[in-house]
Amino acid sequence: MTLDDIDLAALVRILLARWKLILICTVIGTSIGLGYALTAPKTWRSTSRVLVDPRDKQVVGQGITLPTQGTDPAWVATQASLVTSEATLGRVFDTLDLGKNPAFAGDRETALRKLGELILVERADESYVLDVSVTSNDPTLSTRIAGALGEAFVASLVDAKADAIRQATQLLGRQIDDLRDKAREAEIALQKYRTDNNLVSASGRSVDEERLRQLNEAYVTAGVRAQEAKARRDRLAGAVRRGGAEVDSALQSVDSGVLSRLKIEYALAERSIAEMARELGPSHPRLQAAEANAARTRSLIVDELRSLAATASSDYDQAAAAEAAAKASLEGATDLVNRNGVAGIRLRELENEAKVRQDMYASFVSRMEQTALQTGTQISDARVIVPAQMPIRPYTPKRTLAVMLGFVAGFGIGLTGALYRGRVDLVARPARTVPAAADEAEPVAETRPARQAAPQAPA
């Protein structure tokens, strides 16, 4: 039977004829839905919305926020799993003192498992927002647990970062102890090598090198003094050799207080002689006395030059001897440094090793201080953006949905019952009419030729 075989008018007549059955089933279904909505146990859901920030935030350091930790869904799922972790649930259990609540009777493990069954964590719209929902039979309890759970999750992230820093600090402490021991061993080995090889240092250099430097400076100084003494001796010797008319030029090349005073006296005597020569005759006693005074001054100058020349010669001899002695000492110290060259190479290796270990030790100490400072200055990577609110209406049962489902179920059952009871009329009536018409049509078509042929038989 197809749809064309069903008489829709008859179907409507059947449903109208049994409207009471449909109405009764609909009323019963709706009543059952309403009764369930009114008598079913109520549950209440409270939600706390938490934002997880993928950027690592800290107070100590160059920046408040560090690069993103992760942006994929797996990272968000990991953060969501931390909400229902045992540490977070334990914090909520202790904060709210749920051990006194009959709903969480039993040992701590059982109570935490019951608490976890009340919690649902969902990611909101592919974002970094987590909806932490708690469903229970008590609206106040749901609100308290949802609020405490959000705060506990935020605090647990801080604790996790602080624990990681404490572990890093402990690891750095062990490394520092090892580096301290190695640096001490390197310093002891360096000092022992210096003592064994007579390479005691002064101002960062070995004694031999320092002594070589000092002797070299002394040799250079002695050479300069010898050259200056020789130059002074040569100037004075030349001045003595020139003497007489060249006294003025000799005085210009010699620095002496006595010669300067004698030069002034000689100049005054020369000027006096020139003035008297213009006024007096060449045989005048005063002119002759002035000339005698000038000659005596010049003689004193020559004597002083000779005395200075002798002193300069003696100074030069002493300076030359000091230069020779400084040169000999320098050559001896140079030979000693050259002989200790291999020891110096090993010494420098030990010094470099000791310095490297000291630098590493200082670097680790500084890093541990910075790390330890971060322990109490951590900022959570999550925050509660919507605190848990007291629910206004129950989460389950859904009264409107229950009544609608009861209505639809009752109405469907009523229709099904009506159609089932009227199925005979719906199917039998077409079977009596349509096939009969077909049977009547066929004999007509078959007998029509026979009626036409009947009159020909008598003929």
GROMACS .gro file of C-alpha atoms in nm:
model
  459
    1MET     CA    1   0.000   0.000   0.000
    2THR     CA    2   0.136   0.344  -0.095
    3LEU     CA    3   0.040   0.695   0.005
    4ASP     CA    4  -0.190   0.711  -0.294
    5ASP     CA    5  -0.389   0.423  -0.144
    6ILE     CA    6  -0.458   0.621   0.182
    7ASP     CA    7  -0.768   0.832   0.195
    8LEU     CA    8  -0.667   1.150   0.378
    9ALA     CA    9  -1.023   1.247   0.437
   10ALA     CA   10  -1.085   0.915   0.603
   11LEU     CA   11  -0.766   0.967   0.811
   12VAL     CA   12  -0.894   1.301   0.935
   13ARG     CA   13  -1.238   1.148   1.011
   14ILE     CA   14  -1.069   0.876   1.213
   15LEU     CA   15  -0.864   1.128   1.420
   16LEU     CA   16  -1.167   1.351   1.477
   17ALA     CA   17  -1.376   1.054   1.575
   18ARG     CA   18  -1.121   0.964   1.844
   19TRP     CA   19  -1.030   1.313   1.966
   20LYS     CA   20  -1.110   1.220   2.322
   21LEU     CA   21  -0.841   0.951   2.319
   22ILE     CA   22  -0.586   1.199   2.180
   23LEU     CA   23  -0.686   1.461   2.437
   24ILE     CA   24  -0.668   1.215   2.725
   25CYS     CA   25  -0.320   1.094   2.621
   26THR     CA   26  -0.199   1.450   2.575
   27VAL     CA   27  -0.328   1.554   2.918
   28ILE     CA   28  -0.175   1.247   3.079
   29GLY     CA   29   0.165   1.306   2.910
   30THR     CA   30   0.166   1.674   3.004
   31SER     CA   31   0.068   1.589   3.360
   32ILE     CA   32   0.348   1.336   3.384
   33GLY     CA   33   0.600   1.596   3.256
   34LEU     CA   34   0.468   1.855   3.498
   35GLY     CA   35   0.474   1.608   3.784
   36TYR     CA   36   0.832   1.517   3.708
   37ALA     CA   37   0.931   1.885   3.693
   38LEU     CA   38   0.768   1.947   4.029
   39THR     CA   39   0.885   1.637   4.215
   40ALA     CA   40   1.228   1.560   4.067
   41PRO     CA   41   1.528   1.652   4.288
   42LYS     CA   42   1.663   1.999   4.208
   43THR     CA   43   2.026   2.068   4.131
   44TRP     CA   44   2.187   2.410   4.128
   45ARG     CA   45   2.481   2.521   3.915
   46SER     CA   46   2.712   2.814   3.985
   47THR     CA   47   2.989   2.917   3.744
   48SER     CA   48   3.310   3.109   3.801
   49ARG     CA   49   3.481   3.242   3.486
   50VAL     CA   50   3.863   3.244   3.488
   51LEU     CA   51   4.098   3.400   3.232
   52VAL     CA   52   4.427   3.218   3.179
   53ASP     CA   53   4.698   3.443   3.035
   54PRO     CA   54   4.955   3.263   2.817
   55ARG     CA   55   5.216   3.529   2.899
   56ASP     CA   56   5.441   3.456   3.195
   57LYS     CA   57   5.426   3.755   3.434
   58GLN     CA   58   5.680   3.839   3.702
   59VAL     CA   59   5.787   4.144   3.900
   60VAL     CA   60   6.163   4.083   3.914
   61GLY     CA   61   6.339   4.107   3.579
   62GLN     CA   62   6.365   4.331   3.278
   63GLY     CA   63   5.997   4.308   3.188
   64ILE     CA   64   5.663   4.252   3.360
   65THR     CA   65   5.553   4.000   3.098
   66LEU     CA   66   5.763   3.745   2.917
   67PRO     CA   67   5.693   3.586   2.576
   68THR     CA   68   5.385   3.368   2.537
   69GLN     CA   69   5.410   3.025   2.694
   70GLY     CA   70   5.173   2.857   2.452
   71THR     CA   71   4.875   2.941   2.233
   72ASP     CA   72   4.752   2.598   2.124
   73PRO     CA   73   4.444   2.422   2.262
   74ALA     CA   74   4.665   2.166   2.435
   75TRP     CA   75   4.804   2.439   2.663
   76VAL     CA   76   4.453   2.558   2.752
   77ALA     CA   77   4.346   2.196   2.813
   78THR     CA   78   4.643   2.154   3.044
   79GLN     CA   79   4.541   2.460   3.243
   80ALA     CA   80   4.184   2.328   3.260
   81SER     CA   81   4.306   1.997   3.400
   82LEU     CA   82   4.485   2.184   3.678
   83VAL     CA   83   4.149   2.314   3.803
   84THR     CA   84   4.046   1.962   3.906
   85SER     CA   85   4.390   1.856   4.021
   86GLU     CA   86   4.426   1.705   4.367
   87ALA     CA   87   4.621   2.004   4.494
   88THR     CA   88   4.349   2.251   4.388
   89LEU     CA   89   4.068   2.033   4.522
   90GLY     CA   90   4.254   1.985   4.847
   91ARG     CA   91   4.295   2.361   4.887
   92VAL     CA   92   3.918   2.412   4.833
   93PHE     CA   93   3.834   2.126   5.067
   94ASP     CA   94   4.045   2.276   5.344
   95THR     CA   95   3.936   2.636   5.280
   96LEU     CA   96   3.563   2.557   5.297
   97ASP     CA   97   3.607   2.290   5.566
   98LEU     CA   98   3.400   2.047   5.360
   99GLY     CA   99   3.493   1.762   5.589
  100LYS     CA  100   3.206   1.870   5.815
  101ASN     CA  101   2.954   1.856   5.528
  102PRO     CA  102   2.756   1.528   5.524
  103ALA     CA  103   2.767   1.526   5.141
  104PHE     CA  104   3.142   1.464   5.160
  105ALA     CA  105   3.143   1.202   5.433
  106GLY     CA  106   3.422   0.946   5.425
  107ASP     CA  107   3.796   0.963   5.408
  108ARG     CA  108   3.977   1.250   5.237
  109GLU     CA  109   4.035   1.064   4.911
  110THR     CA  110   3.668   0.973   4.881
  111ALA     CA  111   3.562   1.327   4.967
  112LEU     CA  112   3.794   1.474   4.703
  113ARG     CA  113   3.659   1.230   4.446
  114LYS     CA  114   3.300   1.336   4.528
  115LEU     CA  115   3.405   1.699   4.504
  116GLY     CA  116   3.562   1.640   4.163
  117GLU     CA  117   3.240   1.481   4.036
  118LEU     CA  118   3.055   1.808   4.100
  119ILE     CA  119   3.293   2.015   3.888
  120LEU     CA  120   3.279   2.080   3.515
  121VAL     CA  121   3.550   2.286   3.337
  122GLU     CA  122   3.479   2.409   2.985
  123ARG     CA  123   3.665   2.637   2.746
  124ALA     CA  124   3.454   2.932   2.639
  125ASP     CA  125   3.437   2.993   2.264
  126GLU     CA  126   3.793   2.892   2.166
  127SER     CA  127   3.936   3.158   2.396
  128TYR     CA  128   4.158   3.168   2.702
  129VAL     CA  129   3.853   3.178   2.930
  130LEU     CA  130   3.761   2.876   3.142
  131ASP     CA  131   3.411   2.829   3.283
  132VAL     CA  132   3.442   2.647   3.615
  133SER     CA  133   3.095   2.516   3.705
  134VAL     CA  134   2.984   2.336   4.021
  135THR     CA  135   2.652   2.150   4.035
  136SER     CA  136   2.502   2.028   4.364
  137ASN     CA  137   2.175   2.003   4.553
  138ASP     CA  138   2.252   2.319   4.753
  139PRO     CA  139   2.275   2.655   4.570
  140THR     CA  140   2.485   2.807   4.848
  141LEU     CA  141   2.728   2.517   4.842
  142SER     CA  142   2.760   2.538   4.462
  143THR     CA  143   2.835   2.909   4.483
  144ARG     CA  144   3.091   2.869   4.762
  145ILE     CA  145   3.272   2.584   4.590
  146ALA     CA  146   3.275   2.759   4.250
  147GLY     CA  147   3.413   3.081   4.402
  148ALA     CA  148   3.672   2.902   4.614
  149LEU     CA  149   3.773   2.684   4.319
  150GLY     CA  150   3.847   2.986   4.099
  151GLU     CA  151   4.053   3.152   4.370
  152ALA     CA  152   4.232   2.826   4.450
  153PHE     CA  153   4.323   2.776   4.085
  154VAL     CA  154   4.468   3.128   4.061
  155ALA     CA  155   4.665   3.073   4.382
  156SER     CA  156   4.782   2.729   4.269
  157LEU     CA  157   4.951   2.881   3.965
  158VAL     CA  158   5.146   3.115   4.193
  159ASP     CA  159   5.241   2.821   4.415
  160ALA     CA  160   5.348   2.619   4.113
  161LYS     CA  161   5.577   2.898   3.994
  162ALA     CA  162   5.713   2.947   4.346
  163ASP     CA  163   5.780   2.572   4.377
  164ALA     CA  164   5.960   2.573   4.045
  165ILE     CA  165   6.173   2.867   4.161
  166ARG     CA  166   6.250   2.694   4.491
  167GLN     CA  167   6.359   2.383   4.305
  168ALA     CA  168   6.574   2.595   4.075
  169THR     CA  169   6.722   2.768   4.379
  170GLN     CA  170   6.807   2.437   4.538
  171LEU     CA  171   6.966   2.314   4.216
  172LEU     CA  172   7.165   2.637   4.188
  173GLY     CA  173   7.270   2.600   4.552
  174ARG     CA  174   7.413   2.255   4.484
  175GLN     CA  175   7.590   2.386   4.175
  176ILE     CA  176   7.729   2.679   4.376
  177ASP     CA  177   7.867   2.446   4.642
  178ASP     CA  178   8.041   2.242   4.375
  179LEU     CA  179   8.176   2.553   4.201
  180ARG     CA  180   8.296   2.695   4.533
  181ASP     CA  181   8.493   2.378   4.605
  182LYS     CA  182   8.643   2.374   4.256
  183ALA     CA  183   8.736   2.742   4.274
  184ARG     CA  184   8.903   2.686   4.611
  185GLU     CA  185   9.095   2.386   4.475
  186ALA     CA  186   9.210   2.589   4.173
  187GLU     CA  187   9.328   2.875   4.396
  188ILE     CA  188   9.515   2.637   4.627
  189ALA     CA  189   9.686   2.469   4.331
  190LEU     CA  190   9.785   2.811   4.193
  191GLN     CA  191   9.936   2.929   4.521
  192LYS     CA  192  10.121   2.598   4.570
  193TYR     CA  193  10.269   2.618   4.221
  194ARG     CA  194  10.383   2.975   4.281
  195THR     CA  195  10.547   2.877   4.608
  196ASP     CA  196  10.714   2.566   4.467
  197ASN     CA  197  10.856   2.760   4.172
  198ASN     CA  198  10.934   3.082   4.362
  199LEU     CA  199  10.679   3.269   4.150
  200VAL     CA  200  10.519   3.474   4.423
  201SER     CA  201  10.315   3.748   4.260
  202ALA     CA  202  10.294   4.116   4.346
  203SER     CA  203  10.023   4.340   4.204
  204GLY     CA  204   9.912   4.067   3.966
  205ARG     CA  205  10.260   3.987   3.836
  206SER     CA  206  10.526   3.737   3.938
  207VAL     CA  207  10.814   3.867   4.150
  208ASP     CA  208  11.068   3.797   3.873
  209GLU     CA  209  10.862   3.983   3.616
  210GLU     CA  210  10.807   4.272   3.854
  211ARG     CA  211  11.177   4.286   3.937
  212LEU     CA  212  11.264   4.273   3.565
  213ARG     CA  213  11.029   4.565   3.504
  214GLN     CA  214  11.183   4.767   3.785
  215LEU     CA  215  11.539   4.690   3.670
  216ASN     CA  216  11.452   4.788   3.317
  217GLU     CA  217  11.311   5.119   3.440
  218ALA     CA  218  11.623   5.169   3.653
  219TYR     CA  219  11.849   5.096   3.356
  220VAL     CA  220  11.663   5.344   3.137
  221THR     CA  221  11.682   5.607   3.412
  222ALA     CA  222  12.056   5.543   3.464
  223GLY     CA  223  12.115   5.575   3.091
  224VAL     CA  224  11.933   5.907   3.076
  225ARG     CA  225  12.130   6.038   3.374
  226ALA     CA  226  12.458   5.924   3.222
  227GLN     CA  227  12.374   6.099   2.896
  228GLU     CA  228  12.280   6.418   3.080
  229ALA     CA  229  12.602   6.402   3.289
  230LYS     CA  230  12.811   6.346   2.977
  231ALA     CA  231  12.644   6.637   2.800
  232ARG     CA  232  12.706   6.865   3.103
  233ARG     CA  233  13.069   6.752   3.127
  234ASP     CA  234  13.122   6.819   2.755
  235ARG     CA  235  12.965   7.163   2.778
  236LEU     CA  236  13.177   7.262   3.075
  237ALA     CA  237  13.496   7.120   2.921
  238GLY     CA  238  13.430   7.319   2.606
  239ALA     CA  239  13.364   7.630   2.808
  240VAL     CA  240  13.697   7.581   2.992
  241ARG     CA  241  13.879   7.533   2.665
  242ARG     CA  242  13.726   7.845   2.516
  243GLY     CA  243  13.776   8.068   2.825
  244GLY     CA  244  13.906   8.428   2.770
  245ALA     CA  245  13.703   8.609   2.508
  246GLU     CA  246  13.449   8.328   2.489
  247VAL     CA  247  13.339   8.360   2.852
  248ASP     CA  248  12.996   8.497   2.752
  249SER     CA  249  12.920   8.198   2.526
  250ALA     CA  250  13.045   7.961   2.797
  251LEU     CA  251  12.816   8.112   3.055
  252GLN     CA  252  12.519   8.080   2.819
  253SER     CA  253  12.562   7.702   2.798
  254VAL     CA  254  12.618   7.642   3.173
  255ASP     CA  255  12.355   7.667   3.441
  256SER     CA  256  12.517   7.785   3.766
  257GLY     CA  257  12.422   8.043   4.025
  258VAL     CA  258  12.784   8.141   4.091
  259LEU     CA  259  12.852   8.186   3.720
  260SER     CA  260  12.536   8.392   3.684
  261ARG     CA  261  12.651   8.630   3.959
  262LEU     CA  262  13.004   8.649   3.810
  263LYS     CA  263  12.854   8.713   3.470
  264ILE     CA  264  12.662   9.010   3.607
  265GLU     CA  265  12.974   9.147   3.773
  266TYR     CA  266  13.175   9.097   3.454
  267ALA     CA  267  12.908   9.274   3.247
  268LEU     CA  268  12.903   9.567   3.487
  269ALA     CA  269  13.286   9.589   3.475
  270GLU     CA  270  13.282   9.585   3.095
  271ARG     CA  271  13.025   9.863   3.081
  272SER     CA  272  13.222  10.069   3.333
  273ILE     CA  273  13.537  10.025   3.123
  274ALA     CA  274  13.354  10.141   2.812
  275GLU     CA  275  13.221  10.453   2.984
  276MET     CA  276  13.561  10.541   3.131
  277ALA     CA  277  13.730  10.487   2.795
  278ARG     CA  278  13.509  10.757   2.646
  279GLU     CA  279  13.566  11.002   2.927
  280LEU     CA  280  13.919  10.923   3.049
  281GLY     CA  281  14.242  10.847   2.879
  282PRO     CA  282  14.377  10.495   2.835
  283SER     CA  283  14.636  10.557   3.107
  284HIS     CA  284  14.392  10.686   3.363
  285PRO     CA  285  14.423  10.504   3.696
  286ARG     CA  286  14.048  10.450   3.728
  287LEU     CA  287  14.030  10.290   3.384
  288GLN     CA  288  14.324  10.066   3.465
  289ALA     CA  289  14.161   9.967   3.795
  290ALA     CA  290  13.837   9.882   3.616
  291GLU     CA  291  14.024   9.670   3.362
  292ALA     CA  292  14.204   9.489   3.642
  293ASN     CA  293  13.868   9.421   3.814
  294ALA     CA  294  13.722   9.280   3.489
  295ALA     CA  295  14.026   9.057   3.441
  296ARG     CA  296  13.992   8.928   3.796
  297THR     CA  297  13.621   8.852   3.742
  298ARG     CA  298  13.699   8.667   3.420
  299SER     CA  299  13.963   8.464   3.604
  300LEU     CA  300  13.707   8.372   3.868
  301ILE     CA  301  13.468   8.263   3.594
  302VAL     CA  302  13.731   8.037   3.440
  303ASP     CA  303  13.813   7.889   3.779
  304GLU     CA  304  13.446   7.822   3.846
  305LEU     CA  305  13.410   7.660   3.502
  306ARG     CA  306  13.703   7.433   3.576
  307SER     CA  307  13.555   7.337   3.912
  308LEU     CA  308  13.219   7.264   3.753
  309ALA     CA  309  13.386   7.068   3.476
  310ALA     CA  310  13.566   6.851   3.731
  311THR     CA  311  13.242   6.792   3.919
  312ALA     CA  312  13.057   6.711   3.597
  313SER     CA  313  13.328   6.464   3.498
  314SER     CA  314  13.297   6.292   3.836
  315ASP     CA  315  12.915   6.283   3.806
  316TYR     CA  316  12.943   6.133   3.461
  317ASP     CA  317  13.175   5.859   3.587
  318GLN     CA  318  12.929   5.773   3.863
  319ALA     CA  319  12.633   5.780   3.622
  320ALA     CA  320  12.818   5.558   3.374
  321ALA     CA  321  12.902   5.312   3.653
  322ALA     CA  322  12.539   5.312   3.767
  323GLU     CA  323  12.427   5.253   3.410
  324ALA     CA  324  12.665   4.960   3.374
  325ALA     CA  325  12.544   4.812   3.704
  326ALA     CA  326  12.179   4.853   3.605
  327LYS     CA  327  12.250   4.688   3.271
  328ALA     CA  328  12.419   4.393   3.440
  329SER     CA  329  12.127   4.350   3.682
  330LEU     CA  330  11.880   4.373   3.396
  331GLU     CA  331  12.062   4.108   3.198
  332GLY     CA  332  12.068   3.879   3.502
  333ALA     CA  333  11.696   3.925   3.566
  334THR     CA  334  11.623   3.866   3.197
  335ASP     CA  335  11.812   3.539   3.206
  336LEU     CA  336  11.618   3.436   3.517
  337VAL     CA  337  11.283   3.517   3.358
  338ASN     CA  338  11.380   3.328   3.044
  339ARG     CA  339  11.477   3.027   3.253
  340ASN     CA  340  11.142   3.041   3.429
  341GLY     CA  341  10.949   3.078   3.103
  342VAL     CA  342  10.800   2.727   3.109
  343ALA     CA  343  10.700   2.771   3.470
  344GLY     CA  344  10.543   3.103   3.381
  345ILE     CA  345  10.333   2.939   3.107
  346ARG     CA  346  10.200   2.683   3.351
  347LEU     CA  347  10.143   2.961   3.603
  348ARG     CA  348   9.933   3.156   3.355
  349GLU     CA  349   9.729   2.844   3.280
  350LEU     CA  350   9.659   2.797   3.648
  351GLU     CA  351   9.575   3.166   3.687
  352ASN     CA  352   9.331   3.149   3.394
  353GLU     CA  353   9.166   2.838   3.534
  354ALA     CA  354   9.131   2.996   3.877
  355LYS     CA  355   8.985   3.314   3.725
  356VAL     CA  356   8.733   3.120   3.513
  357ARG     CA  357   8.616   2.923   3.814
  358GLN     CA  358   8.589   3.236   4.024
  359ASP     CA  359   8.383   3.407   3.750
  360MET     CA  360   8.152   3.106   3.716
  361TYR     CA  361   8.107   3.094   4.092
  362ALA     CA  362   8.024   3.466   4.108
  363SER     CA  363   7.781   3.432   3.814
  364PHE     CA  364   7.592   3.145   3.976
  365VAL     CA  365   7.577   3.327   4.309
  366SER     CA  366   7.428   3.633   4.138
  367ARG     CA  367   7.179   3.421   3.949
  368MET     CA  368   7.072   3.237   4.264
  369GLU     CA  369   7.015   3.570   4.442
  370GLN     CA  370   6.796   3.690   4.155
  371THR     CA  371   6.607   3.360   4.147
  372ALA     CA  372   6.555   3.358   4.522
  373LEU     CA  373   6.422   3.714   4.502
  374GLN     CA  374   6.148   3.596   4.264
  375THR     CA  375   6.011   3.342   4.515
  376GLY     CA  376   5.791   3.590   4.698
  377THR     CA  377   5.718   3.823   4.405
  378GLN     CA  378   5.534   3.595   4.163
  379ILE     CA  379   5.219   3.703   3.979
  380SER     CA  380   4.954   3.448   3.882
  381ASP     CA  381   4.905   3.379   3.511
  382ALA     CA  382   4.528   3.360   3.566
  383ARG     CA  383   4.260   3.576   3.725
  384VAL     CA  384   3.891   3.547   3.803
  385ILE     CA  385   3.703   3.778   3.569
  386VAL     CA  386   3.347   3.674   3.667
  387PRO     CA  387   3.303   3.557   4.029
  388ALA     CA  388   3.053   3.283   4.109
  389GLN     CA  389   2.697   3.409   4.162
  390MET     CA  390   2.409   3.253   4.355
  391PRO     CA  391   2.188   3.071   4.098
  392ILE     CA  392   1.835   3.213   4.062
  393ARG     CA  393   1.668   2.900   3.925
  394PRO     CA  394   1.754   2.531   3.942
  395TYR     CA  395   1.982   2.384   3.680
  396THR     CA  396   1.776   2.064   3.671
  397PRO     CA  397   1.502   1.970   3.616
  398LYS     CA  398   1.408   2.201   3.327
  399ARG     CA  399   1.037   2.256   3.397
  400THR     CA  400   0.944   2.401   3.063
  401LEU     CA  401   1.135   2.133   2.876
  402ALA     CA  402   0.982   1.856   3.090
  403VAL     CA  403   0.626   1.984   3.029
  404MET     CA  404   0.691   2.024   2.656
  405LEU     CA  405   0.835   1.675   2.630
  406GLY     CA  406   0.535   1.534   2.824
  407PHE     CA  407   0.297   1.719   2.594
  408VAL     CA  408   0.471   1.597   2.279
  409ALA     CA  409   0.491   1.240   2.411
  410GLY     CA  410   0.123   1.233   2.518
  411PHE     CA  411   0.006   1.387   2.192
  412GLY     CA  412   0.215   1.140   1.993
  413ILE     CA  413   0.084   0.845   2.190
  414GLY     CA  414  -0.274   0.970   2.143
  415LEU     CA  415  -0.227   0.999   1.766
  416THR     CA  416  -0.069   0.658   1.750
  417GLY     CA  417  -0.353   0.502   1.952
  418ALA     CA  418  -0.619   0.672   1.742
  419LEU     CA  419  -0.462   0.557   1.417
  420TYR     CA  420  -0.413   0.209   1.555
  421ARG     CA  421  -0.780   0.176   1.654
  422GLY     CA  422  -0.898   0.317   1.320
  423ARG     CA  423  -0.659   0.115   1.105
  424VAL     CA  424  -0.939  -0.120   0.982
  425ASP     CA  425  -1.149   0.164   0.844
  426LEU     CA  426  -0.840   0.329   0.696
  427VAL     CA  427  -0.730   0.019   0.500
  428ALA     CA  428  -1.050  -0.184   0.440
  429ARG     CA  429  -1.259   0.090   0.282
  430PRO     CA  430  -1.036   0.143  -0.022
  431ALA     CA  431  -1.018  -0.238  -0.063
  432ARG     CA  432  -1.400  -0.260  -0.100
  433THR     CA  433  -1.445   0.023  -0.345
  434VAL     CA  434  -1.151   0.041  -0.574
  435PRO     CA  435  -1.112  -0.328  -0.658
  436ALA     CA  436  -1.491  -0.362  -0.716
  437ALA     CA  437  -1.487  -0.090  -0.972
  438ALA     CA  438  -1.204  -0.260  -1.146
  439ASP     CA  439  -1.393  -0.594  -1.151
  440GLU     CA  440  -1.700  -0.430  -1.301
  441ALA     CA  441  -1.498  -0.259  -1.569
  442GLU     CA  442  -1.330  -0.572  -1.688
  443PRO     CA  443  -1.648  -0.780  -1.764
  444VAL     CA  444  -1.792  -0.494  -1.961
  445ALA     CA  445  -1.486  -0.485  -2.179
  446GLU     CA  446  -1.498  -0.862  -2.229
  447THR     CA  447  -1.873  -0.905  -2.307
  448ARG     CA  448  -1.908  -0.610  -2.534
  449PRO     CA  449  -1.789  -0.806  -2.842
  450ALA     CA  450  -2.012  -1.095  -2.751
  451ARG     CA  451  -2.322  -0.873  -2.754
  452GLN     CA  452  -2.233  -0.754  -3.102
  453ALA     CA  453  -2.187  -1.104  -3.237
  454ALA     CA  454  -2.507  -1.251  -3.096
  455PRO     CA  455  -2.753  -1.131  -3.367
  456GLN     CA  456  -2.555  -1.307  -3.641
  457ALA     CA  457  -2.621  -1.657  -3.500
  458PRO     CA  458  -2.984  -1.708  -3.630
  459ALA     CA  459  -2.890  -1.605  -3.978
   0.00000   0.00000   0.00000
